[in-house]
Amino acid sequence: MKASVGICAHNEEETIGKLIDQIMEEQVPVRQVVVVVAGDDDTEEIVRTKMDSHQEVEIVLEGERRGQSAAQNEIFKRASEDMLFMIDGDGLIKSGSLEALWEENDGNSILYGREIPETPDNLSGSIIDHFWIMHHELSLRQPKYTTQIALQPTDLINHIPKDIVIDDEYIGQRAVKNGLKIKYVPEAVKFHNIKGDLKSFRRHRRKNWAGMFQIQRDEDETLQSTGLKAKFYLKNLFTGGPTKLVYSLLLGIIEISSFIGGLKDAIQDDWPYKWKR
């Protein structure tokens, strides 16, 4: 079996060149790397430079920013190999991560890895780090799916509706309905760059809640229910000492606020599906 790689890169000049090099260094049979580029920085020029040294790389330009789902669709149209790695362009990967996903592939699953943010050493960064640690712990108990770093059959899906807010959840739902399992492979690590301020983090969380309400409306279920998340949060609230308790309480305030904002978006039928970077 051979693999294609799909990368969505919206204003990712800081990471895209190194990320392509990292992918080509992995010991997996990658035969194609499709990079969908949008934005107004030097991402396009950097990708074109990499095309000179890596013949597997091809570029797709989006003249207009249309959102993550539209970028994913460009990848689905062009991916030509048996399996498809999905990697977001907003960060780098740990060495051996694609190999870890490839080795765990059993032909009956979609697989995803762990997200670790790069955050500043302050209170905002600590709260965001705490969220992603909880995300990891919850995935160990009940996997969902994220295309930050993932592996799926290329023929699993060929199109995501353009207004879908959370493409990860949509793909995961399609996989489950097709009889595939979802496997979490924490040894596969994606380091992603996110702004270390709580305002942008809350906007990210509000977008995700809106997307969850959208999926619940269309599918009547989600991969990780709100009830499951709430139980997990409450169960872990008073474990780990006073520092963790403070982070958990502050994170809880942000989540409640984001939940209300996402619900408002859903009621108003205002789906925030476009990139905000």
Coordinates of C-alpha atoms in Angstrom, one line a residue:
M1 CA 0.0 0.0 0.0
K2 CA 1.1 3.6 -0.7
A3 CA 0.1 6.9 0.9
S4 CA -0.9 10.4 -0.1
V5 CA -0.6 13.3 2.3
G6 CA -3.0 16.2 2.4
I7 CA -2.0 19.5 4.1
C8 CA -4.3 22.5 4.6
A9 CA -2.1 25.6 4.8
H10 CA -3.6 29.0 5.5
N11 CA -0.9 31.6 6.1
E12 CA 1.6 29.0 7.4
E13 CA 4.9 30.4 6.2
E14 CA 6.5 29.8 9.6
T15 CA 6.0 26.0 9.5
I16 CA 5.1 24.7 6.0
G17 CA 8.6 24.2 4.6
K18 CA 9.9 22.3 7.7
L19 CA 6.7 20.3 7.8
I20 CA 7.1 19.1 4.2
D21 CA 10.7 18.1 5.0
Q22 CA 9.6 16.2 8.1
I23 CA 6.9 14.3 6.1
M24 CA 9.4 13.2 3.5
E25 CA 11.8 12.0 6.2
E26 CA 9.3 9.6 7.7
Q27 CA 9.7 5.9 6.9
V28 CA 6.4 5.4 5.2
P29 CA 5.6 5.0 1.5
V30 CA 4.4 8.5 0.7
R31 CA 4.1 9.0 -3.0
Q32 CA 2.1 12.3 -3.1
V33 CA 1.8 15.4 -1.0
V34 CA -1.1 17.7 -1.8
V35 CA -0.8 21.2 -0.2
V36 CA -3.8 23.4 -0.4
V37 CA -2.7 27.0 0.1
A38 CA -4.8 30.1 1.0
G39 CA -3.9 33.4 2.5
D40 CA -1.6 36.3 1.8
D41 CA 1.8 35.4 3.2
D42 CA 4.8 33.5 1.7
T43 CA 3.3 30.0 2.0
E44 CA 2.9 29.6 -1.7
E45 CA 6.5 30.6 -2.5
I46 CA 7.9 28.2 0.2
V47 CA 5.8 25.3 -1.1
R48 CA 7.0 25.9 -4.7
T49 CA 10.6 25.9 -3.4
K50 CA 10.0 22.5 -1.8
M51 CA 8.5 21.2 -5.1
D52 CA 12.0 21.6 -6.6
S53 CA 13.5 19.1 -4.1
H54 CA 10.5 16.9 -3.5
Q55 CA 8.8 15.7 -6.7
E56 CA 5.9 14.2 -4.7
V57 CA 4.7 17.7 -3.7
E58 CA 1.9 19.5 -5.6
I59 CA 0.2 22.7 -4.8
V60 CA -3.4 23.8 -5.0
L61 CA -4.2 27.5 -4.7
E62 CA -7.4 28.8 -3.3
G63 CA -8.2 32.2 -4.8
E64 CA -10.7 32.8 -2.1
R65 CA -10.7 31.5 1.5
R66 CA -13.6 29.1 1.7
G67 CA -12.9 27.3 4.9
Q68 CA -11.4 24.0 6.1
S69 CA -14.0 21.8 4.5
A70 CA -13.4 23.3 1.0
A71 CA -9.7 22.8 1.5
Q72 CA -10.2 19.2 2.5
N73 CA -12.3 18.6 -0.6
E74 CA -9.5 19.8 -2.8
I75 CA -7.3 17.1 -1.2
F76 CA -10.0 14.4 -1.6
K77 CA -10.3 15.2 -5.3
R78 CA -6.6 14.7 -5.9
A79 CA -5.4 12.0 -3.5
S80 CA -4.5 9.0 -5.6
E81 CA -2.9 6.5 -3.3
D82 CA -4.5 3.8 -1.1
M83 CA -4.3 5.6 2.2
L84 CA -4.4 9.3 3.0
F85 CA -2.5 11.1 5.8
M86 CA -4.2 14.4 6.8
I87 CA -1.9 16.9 8.5
D88 CA -2.8 20.5 9.3
G89 CA -0.2 23.0 8.2
D90 CA -0.2 25.1 11.4
G91 CA 2.7 23.3 13.1
L92 CA 5.2 20.5 13.0
I93 CA 5.2 16.8 13.8
K94 CA 7.2 14.6 16.1
S95 CA 9.7 12.3 14.3
G96 CA 8.2 8.9 13.8
S97 CA 4.6 10.1 14.0
L98 CA 3.5 9.0 10.5
E99 CA 5.2 5.7 11.1
A100 CA 3.3 5.2 14.3
L101 CA 0.0 5.7 12.5
W102 CA 1.0 3.5 9.6
E103 CA 2.0 0.6 11.9
E104 CA -1.3 0.7 13.7
N105 CA -3.3 0.6 10.5
D106 CA -5.3 -2.6 10.4
G107 CA -7.4 -1.9 7.3
N108 CA -10.6 -1.5 9.3
S109 CA -10.0 1.8 11.1
I110 CA -9.3 5.5 10.8
L111 CA -6.5 6.7 13.0
Y112 CA -5.5 10.0 14.6
G113 CA -2.7 11.3 16.8
R114 CA -2.2 13.6 19.7
E115 CA -2.3 17.4 19.5
I116 CA 0.1 19.3 21.7
P117 CA -0.1 23.1 21.5
E118 CA 2.9 25.5 21.6
T119 CA 1.8 28.1 24.1
P120 CA 3.5 30.9 26.1
D121 CA 4.6 30.4 29.7
N122 CA 1.8 32.3 31.4
L123 CA -1.7 31.8 32.8
S124 CA -3.4 31.7 29.4
G125 CA -0.9 29.2 28.1
S126 CA -1.4 27.0 31.2
I127 CA -5.1 26.9 30.8
I128 CA -4.9 26.0 27.1
D129 CA -2.3 23.3 27.9
H130 CA -4.7 22.0 30.5
F131 CA -7.5 21.7 28.0
W132 CA -5.3 19.7 25.6
I133 CA -4.2 17.4 28.3
M134 CA -7.8 16.7 29.1
H135 CA -8.5 16.2 25.4
H136 CA -5.8 13.6 25.3
E137 CA -7.1 11.8 28.4
L138 CA -10.6 11.7 27.1
S139 CA -9.4 10.3 23.7
L140 CA -7.7 7.5 25.6
R141 CA -11.2 6.6 27.0
Q142 CA -13.3 7.3 24.0
P143 CA -11.7 8.2 20.7
K144 CA -13.1 10.8 18.4
Y145 CA -11.3 12.0 15.3
T146 CA -9.2 15.0 14.3
T147 CA -7.4 15.7 11.0
Q148 CA -4.6 17.6 12.7
I149 CA -2.6 14.4 12.2
A150 CA -4.6 11.4 10.9
L151 CA -4.7 8.4 8.6
Q152 CA -7.7 7.2 6.7
P153 CA -8.6 5.2 3.6
T154 CA -8.5 7.5 0.6
D155 CA -11.8 6.3 -0.7
L156 CA -13.6 6.9 2.6
I157 CA -15.0 10.2 1.6
N158 CA -14.9 12.4 -1.6
H159 CA -16.7 15.5 -0.5
I160 CA -17.7 17.4 2.6
P161 CA -20.6 19.9 2.4
K162 CA -19.2 23.4 2.2
D163 CA -20.9 24.8 5.3
I164 CA -19.7 22.0 7.6
V165 CA -18.1 23.6 10.7
I166 CA -16.1 20.6 12.0
D167 CA -14.8 18.5 9.2
D168 CA -13.1 16.1 11.7
E169 CA -16.5 15.2 13.3
Y170 CA -18.1 14.8 9.9
I171 CA -15.4 12.4 8.6
G172 CA -15.5 10.4 11.8
Q173 CA -19.3 10.0 11.5
R174 CA -18.9 8.8 7.9
A175 CA -16.3 6.3 9.0
V176 CA -18.4 4.8 11.8
K177 CA -21.5 4.6 9.5
N178 CA -19.3 2.6 7.1
G179 CA -18.3 0.1 9.8
L180 CA -14.8 1.5 10.6
K181 CA -13.4 1.9 14.0
I182 CA -11.7 5.0 15.3
K183 CA -8.3 4.5 16.8
Y184 CA -6.3 7.0 18.9
V185 CA -2.5 6.7 18.5
P186 CA -0.9 9.1 21.0
E187 CA 2.6 8.2 19.9
A188 CA 1.8 10.2 16.7
V189 CA 2.2 13.8 17.8
K190 CA 1.4 17.1 16.0
F191 CA 2.7 20.3 17.6
H192 CA 0.4 23.1 16.6
N193 CA 0.8 26.8 16.8
I194 CA -2.1 28.6 18.4
K195 CA -2.3 32.1 19.8
G196 CA -1.7 32.0 23.5
D197 CA -4.5 34.4 24.4
L198 CA -7.8 33.2 25.8
K199 CA -9.8 35.4 23.4
S200 CA -8.7 33.4 20.4
F201 CA -8.9 30.1 22.3
R202 CA -12.5 30.9 23.3
R203 CA -13.3 31.7 19.6
H204 CA -11.9 28.3 18.7
R205 CA -14.0 26.6 21.3
R206 CA -17.2 28.4 20.3
K207 CA -16.6 27.3 16.7
N208 CA -16.3 23.7 17.8
W209 CA -19.4 23.9 19.9
A210 CA -21.3 25.3 17.0
G211 CA -20.0 22.5 14.9
M212 CA -21.1 19.9 17.4
F213 CA -24.7 21.3 17.5
Q214 CA -24.7 21.2 13.7
I215 CA -23.7 17.5 13.7
Q216 CA -26.3 16.7 16.3
R217 CA -28.9 18.4 14.2
D218 CA -28.0 16.5 11.1
E219 CA -26.9 13.2 12.6
D220 CA -28.8 13.0 15.9
E221 CA -25.5 12.0 17.6
T222 CA -21.8 12.9 18.0
L223 CA -18.7 10.9 18.6
Q224 CA -18.3 12.4 22.1
S225 CA -21.5 13.6 23.6
T226 CA -21.8 16.7 25.7
G227 CA -22.9 14.5 28.6
L228 CA -19.8 12.4 28.3
K229 CA -17.5 15.5 28.3
A230 CA -19.3 17.0 31.3
K231 CA -19.0 13.8 33.3
F232 CA -15.4 13.5 32.5
Y233 CA -14.8 17.1 33.4
L234 CA -16.6 16.8 36.8
K235 CA -14.9 13.5 37.6
N236 CA -11.4 15.1 37.1
L237 CA -12.2 18.5 38.7
F238 CA -10.9 17.7 42.2
T239 CA -8.0 15.5 41.3
G240 CA -4.4 16.8 40.9
G241 CA -4.1 19.5 43.5
P242 CA -5.1 23.2 43.9
T243 CA -3.2 24.4 40.7
K244 CA -5.1 22.0 38.5
L245 CA -8.3 22.9 40.2
V246 CA -7.8 26.6 39.4
Y247 CA -7.1 25.8 35.8
S248 CA -10.1 23.5 35.6
L249 CA -12.4 26.1 37.0
L250 CA -11.2 28.8 34.7
L251 CA -11.4 26.4 31.7
G252 CA -14.9 25.5 32.8
I253 CA -15.9 29.2 32.7
I254 CA -14.5 29.5 29.1
E255 CA -16.3 26.3 28.1
I256 CA -19.7 27.4 29.4
S257 CA -19.3 30.7 27.7
S258 CA -18.2 29.0 24.4
F259 CA -21.1 26.5 24.7
I260 CA -23.6 29.4 25.0
G261 CA -22.0 31.2 22.1
G262 CA -22.0 28.1 19.9
L263 CA -25.7 27.5 20.8
K264 CA -26.5 31.0 19.8
D265 CA -24.7 30.5 16.4
A266 CA -26.8 27.3 15.9
I267 CA -30.1 29.0 16.8
Q268 CA -29.3 31.9 14.4
D269 CA -28.1 29.4 11.8
D270 CA -24.8 31.3 11.6
W271 CA -22.2 28.6 11.1
P272 CA -18.5 29.9 11.6
Y273 CA -16.9 27.5 9.1
K274 CA -14.2 29.8 7.7
W275 CA -10.7 30.1 9.0
K276 CA -10.1 33.0 11.3
R277 CA -6.3 33.2 10.9

